[in-house]
Amino acid sequence: MTDRDAVPPDPAAMRKQYRAAGLAENELAATPVEQFARWFKQAASEAHLFEPNAMVVSTADADGRPSSRTVLLKHFDEQGFVFYTNYDSRKARDLAGNPYVSLLFPWHPMARQVIVQGIARRTGRDETAAYFRTRPHGSQLGAWASEQSSVIPTRADLDASYAELAARYPEGEQVPVPPNWGGFRVAPQTVEFWQGRENRLHDRLRYVTQPDGSWRVERLSP
């Protein structure tokens, strides 16, 4: 049987019964960032998930047309969740016209998800430069070589651009921060913690920011 003859699995028949312990309101931390820190530590240090900082970033352009992609979280604190990108990329262009964004952390092996909705703002150049210096040399060159989201003729063109940069900035030499590259900080307005439960009766607890800066917790029906 060839691949052409192979019958793909039926997605409607794929079922997993989530048997994880539940999530109760009295177990939550005072703030969503504190609660995220708890779950993130469990995902990274206990469950040993592959790239637990990978998140699906969803944006919409000025006309409301959505797009999604996977990006790596690089920092989080009470001010928000930070990722870095080319400011000429589609996501950055979307955010320039519509700063509302959704972040989804899909921790499937733990039957957990975290969904952050908020407003994205660019990080300062000093913060961007400080992070850029921590990137591996090859990743620094890659930020220059890639005109992210733009159409390119061939892979060879991308490789040639990288090779030229590698010759100009050999290992050990400081690479300048690209002027069109930097971070976004997503200040959360809502943060939902989703825990899979039996019979699809999942626990969904959502923090909602209040005008005085405090957080209200509400339970959502699954």
Short mmCIF file of C-alpha atoms in Angstrom, two decimals:
data_model
loop_
_atom_site.label_atom_id
_atom_site.label_comp_id
_atom_site.label_asym_id
_atom_site.label_seq_id
_atom_site.Cartn_x
_atom_site.Cartn_y
_atom_site.Cartn_z
CA MET A 1 0.00 0.00 0.00
CA THR A 2 1.37 3.39 -0.97
CA ASP A 3 0.95 6.60 0.99
CA ARG A 4 -1.62 7.64 -1.61
CA ASP A 5 -3.72 4.57 -0.74
CA ALA A 6 -3.38 4.94 3.02
CA VAL A 7 -6.58 5.80 4.86
CA PRO A 8 -6.07 8.67 7.34
CA PRO A 9 -7.40 8.22 10.87
CA ASP A 10 -10.85 9.55 11.60
CA PRO A 11 -10.49 12.62 13.85
CA ALA A 12 -14.07 12.16 15.11
CA ALA A 13 -13.05 8.79 16.57
CA MET A 14 -10.09 10.18 18.50
CA ARG A 15 -11.04 10.47 22.15
CA LYS A 16 -9.07 10.84 25.36
CA GLN A 17 -10.63 10.67 28.80
CA TYR A 18 -9.07 13.33 31.03
CA ARG A 19 -8.65 11.96 34.54
CA ALA A 20 -6.63 14.78 36.07
CA ALA A 21 -7.53 16.30 39.40
CA GLY A 22 -9.75 19.33 39.25
CA LEU A 23 -9.07 23.01 39.77
CA ALA A 24 -10.95 24.81 42.54
CA GLU A 25 -11.28 28.51 43.23
CA ASN A 26 -9.73 28.21 46.69
CA GLU A 27 -6.60 26.69 45.15
CA LEU A 28 -5.82 29.68 42.94
CA ALA A 29 -3.08 32.22 43.59
CA ALA A 30 -3.96 35.85 44.26
CA THR A 31 -2.99 36.96 40.74
CA PRO A 32 -3.02 35.20 37.37
CA VAL A 33 0.72 35.69 36.95
CA GLU A 34 1.36 33.90 40.24
CA GLN A 35 -0.94 31.08 39.15
CA PHE A 36 0.76 30.94 35.74
CA ALA A 37 4.14 30.68 37.47
CA ARG A 38 2.89 27.64 39.42
CA TRP A 39 1.63 25.86 36.33
CA PHE A 40 4.62 26.87 34.23
CA LYS A 41 7.00 25.40 36.81
CA GLN A 42 5.02 22.15 36.83
CA ALA A 43 5.02 22.01 33.03
CA ALA A 44 8.76 22.64 32.79
CA SER A 45 10.22 20.97 35.88
CA GLU A 46 7.77 18.20 36.73
CA ALA A 47 6.07 17.19 33.47
CA HIS A 48 9.19 18.08 31.44
CA LEU A 49 7.12 19.22 28.48
CA PHE A 50 8.92 20.07 25.26
CA GLU A 51 9.17 23.87 25.06
CA PRO A 52 6.54 24.70 27.69
CA ASN A 53 7.12 28.37 26.81
CA ALA A 54 5.71 27.79 23.31
CA MET A 55 2.46 29.69 22.85
CA VAL A 56 0.05 30.31 20.00
CA VAL A 57 -0.14 34.05 19.38
CA SER A 58 -3.34 35.14 17.63
CA THR A 59 -3.75 38.60 16.16
CA ALA A 60 -6.19 40.31 13.83
CA ASP A 61 -5.49 43.05 11.33
CA ALA A 62 -7.37 46.34 11.09
CA ASP A 63 -10.06 44.61 9.02
CA GLY A 64 -10.56 41.87 11.60
CA ARG A 65 -8.85 39.09 9.62
CA PRO A 66 -7.18 36.74 12.14
CA SER A 67 -3.88 34.89 11.98
CA SER A 68 -2.06 32.60 14.42
CA ARG A 69 1.48 31.34 14.86
CA THR A 70 3.62 29.67 17.54
CA VAL A 71 6.05 31.97 19.38
CA LEU A 72 8.28 31.42 22.40
CA LEU A 73 7.56 33.28 25.63
CA LYS A 74 10.77 34.89 26.88
CA HIS A 75 9.72 36.64 30.09
CA PHE A 76 6.71 37.14 32.31
CA ASP A 77 5.95 39.20 35.38
CA GLU A 78 3.05 41.21 36.81
CA GLN A 79 3.38 43.66 33.91
CA GLY A 80 2.74 41.00 31.29
CA PHE A 81 4.04 38.32 28.94
CA VAL A 82 6.95 39.14 26.61
CA PHE A 83 7.94 37.75 23.22
CA TYR A 84 10.25 39.02 20.47
CA THR A 85 9.81 39.32 16.73
CA ASN A 86 10.62 41.27 13.59
CA TYR A 87 8.57 44.48 13.66
CA ASP A 88 7.90 44.05 9.93
CA SER A 89 6.35 40.60 10.45
CA ARG A 90 2.65 39.99 9.97
CA LYS A 91 1.99 39.73 13.70
CA ALA A 92 3.75 43.03 14.37
CA ARG A 93 1.92 44.77 11.54
CA ASP A 94 -1.37 43.41 12.90
CA LEU A 95 -0.55 44.69 16.37
CA ALA A 96 0.36 48.13 15.03
CA GLY A 97 -3.22 48.53 13.84
CA ASN A 98 -4.99 46.40 16.44
CA PRO A 99 -3.10 45.83 19.72
CA TYR A 100 -5.54 43.22 21.08
CA VAL A 101 -3.94 39.78 21.20
CA SER A 102 -4.58 36.27 22.49
CA LEU A 103 -1.91 33.88 23.81
CA LEU A 104 -2.60 30.16 24.17
CA PHE A 105 -0.31 27.76 26.04
CA PRO A 106 -1.36 24.23 24.89
CA TRP A 107 0.01 21.91 27.57
CA HIS A 108 -1.80 18.84 26.20
CA PRO A 109 0.14 16.11 28.08
CA MET A 110 -1.08 17.70 31.33
CA ALA A 111 -4.61 18.26 29.99
CA ARG A 112 -4.10 21.95 30.63
CA GLN A 113 -4.34 25.20 28.72
CA VAL A 114 -3.74 28.81 29.67
CA ILE A 115 -5.37 31.52 27.57
CA VAL A 116 -4.25 35.14 27.96
CA GLN A 117 -6.14 38.00 26.34
CA GLY A 118 -4.72 41.49 26.55
CA ILE A 119 -3.09 44.45 24.87
CA ALA A 120 0.37 44.31 23.31
CA ARG A 121 2.86 47.17 23.50
CA ARG A 122 6.44 47.29 22.26
CA THR A 123 9.19 46.86 24.82
CA GLY A 124 11.82 49.60 25.20
CA ARG A 125 15.02 49.43 23.16
CA ASP A 126 17.16 48.92 26.27
CA GLU A 127 15.10 45.89 27.27
CA THR A 128 15.22 44.58 23.71
CA ALA A 129 19.00 45.02 23.51
CA ALA A 130 19.52 43.29 26.86
CA TYR A 131 17.58 40.26 25.68
CA PHE A 132 19.22 40.25 22.23
CA ARG A 133 22.64 39.93 23.89
CA THR A 134 21.51 36.67 25.56
CA ARG A 135 20.62 35.02 22.24
CA PRO A 136 23.06 32.53 20.70
CA HIS A 137 25.30 34.05 18.04
CA GLY A 138 23.50 32.18 15.27
CA SER A 139 20.11 33.43 16.44
CA GLN A 140 21.40 36.99 16.46
CA LEU A 141 22.50 36.61 12.84
CA GLY A 142 19.18 34.97 12.00
CA ALA A 143 17.30 38.04 13.21
CA TRP A 144 19.17 40.06 10.57
CA ALA A 145 18.99 37.46 7.79
CA SER A 146 15.23 36.90 7.95
CA GLU A 147 12.82 39.49 6.61
CA GLN A 148 10.09 37.72 8.54
CA SER A 149 6.78 37.02 6.77
CA SER A 150 8.05 38.40 3.44
CA VAL A 151 8.08 36.28 0.27
CA ILE A 152 11.56 35.09 -0.75
CA PRO A 153 12.60 33.42 -4.04
CA THR A 154 14.38 30.34 -2.61
CA ARG A 155 15.88 28.88 0.54
CA ALA A 156 19.27 29.48 -1.05
CA ASP A 157 18.68 33.23 -0.89
CA LEU A 158 18.06 33.02 2.85
CA ASP A 159 21.15 30.85 3.38
CA ALA A 160 23.27 33.25 1.31
CA SER A 161 22.10 36.19 3.41
CA TYR A 162 23.01 34.33 6.59
CA ALA A 163 26.44 33.34 5.22
CA GLU A 164 27.20 36.95 4.34
CA LEU A 165 26.30 38.04 7.86
CA ALA A 166 28.34 35.23 9.41
CA ALA A 167 31.38 36.45 7.47
CA ARG A 168 30.77 40.05 8.55
CA TYR A 169 30.17 39.16 12.21
CA PRO A 170 32.20 36.03 13.06
CA GLU A 171 31.71 34.17 16.31
CA GLY A 172 32.86 36.30 19.24
CA GLU A 173 32.17 39.63 17.55
CA GLN A 174 29.25 41.70 18.79
CA VAL A 175 26.22 41.70 16.51
CA PRO A 176 24.22 44.96 16.58
CA VAL A 177 20.52 44.79 17.40
CA PRO A 178 18.45 45.04 14.21
CA PRO A 179 16.50 48.32 14.22
CA ASN A 180 13.30 46.55 13.10
CA TRP A 181 13.46 43.78 15.70
CA GLY A 182 12.21 43.84 19.27
CA GLY A 183 9.75 42.74 21.89
CA PHE A 184 6.08 42.97 22.70
CA ARG A 185 4.70 42.88 26.22
CA VAL A 186 1.12 41.63 26.52
CA ALA A 187 -0.61 43.22 29.49
CA PRO A 188 -3.32 40.71 30.46
CA GLN A 189 -6.97 41.69 30.75
CA THR A 190 -8.22 38.13 31.24
CA VAL A 191 -6.32 34.91 31.96
CA GLU A 192 -8.12 31.57 31.80
CA PHE A 193 -6.79 28.38 33.39
CA TRP A 194 -8.29 25.30 31.73
CA GLN A 195 -8.00 21.87 33.36
CA GLY A 196 -9.34 18.82 31.54
CA ARG A 197 -11.80 16.68 33.48
CA GLU A 198 -13.77 13.50 32.88
CA ASN A 199 -16.76 13.48 30.53
CA ARG A 200 -15.67 16.82 29.02
CA LEU A 201 -16.79 18.61 32.19
CA HIS A 202 -13.60 20.63 32.33
CA ASP A 203 -12.67 23.22 34.94
CA ARG A 204 -12.31 26.72 33.48
CA LEU A 205 -11.38 29.48 35.90
CA ARG A 206 -10.79 32.95 34.50
CA TYR A 207 -9.20 35.98 36.12
CA VAL A 208 -10.69 39.28 34.93
CA THR A 209 -8.95 42.58 35.67
CA GLN A 210 -10.91 45.24 37.56
CA PRO A 211 -10.73 49.05 37.28
CA ASP A 212 -8.80 49.28 40.58
CA GLY A 213 -6.17 46.80 39.34
CA SER A 214 -7.48 43.84 41.34
CA TRP A 215 -8.66 40.56 39.82
CA ARG A 216 -12.07 38.88 39.84
CA VAL A 217 -12.23 35.12 39.35
CA GLU A 218 -15.16 33.58 37.51
CA ARG A 219 -15.95 30.00 36.58
CA LEU A 220 -16.89 29.24 32.97
CA SER A 221 -19.07 26.37 31.84
CA PRO A 222 -17.09 23.86 29.78
#
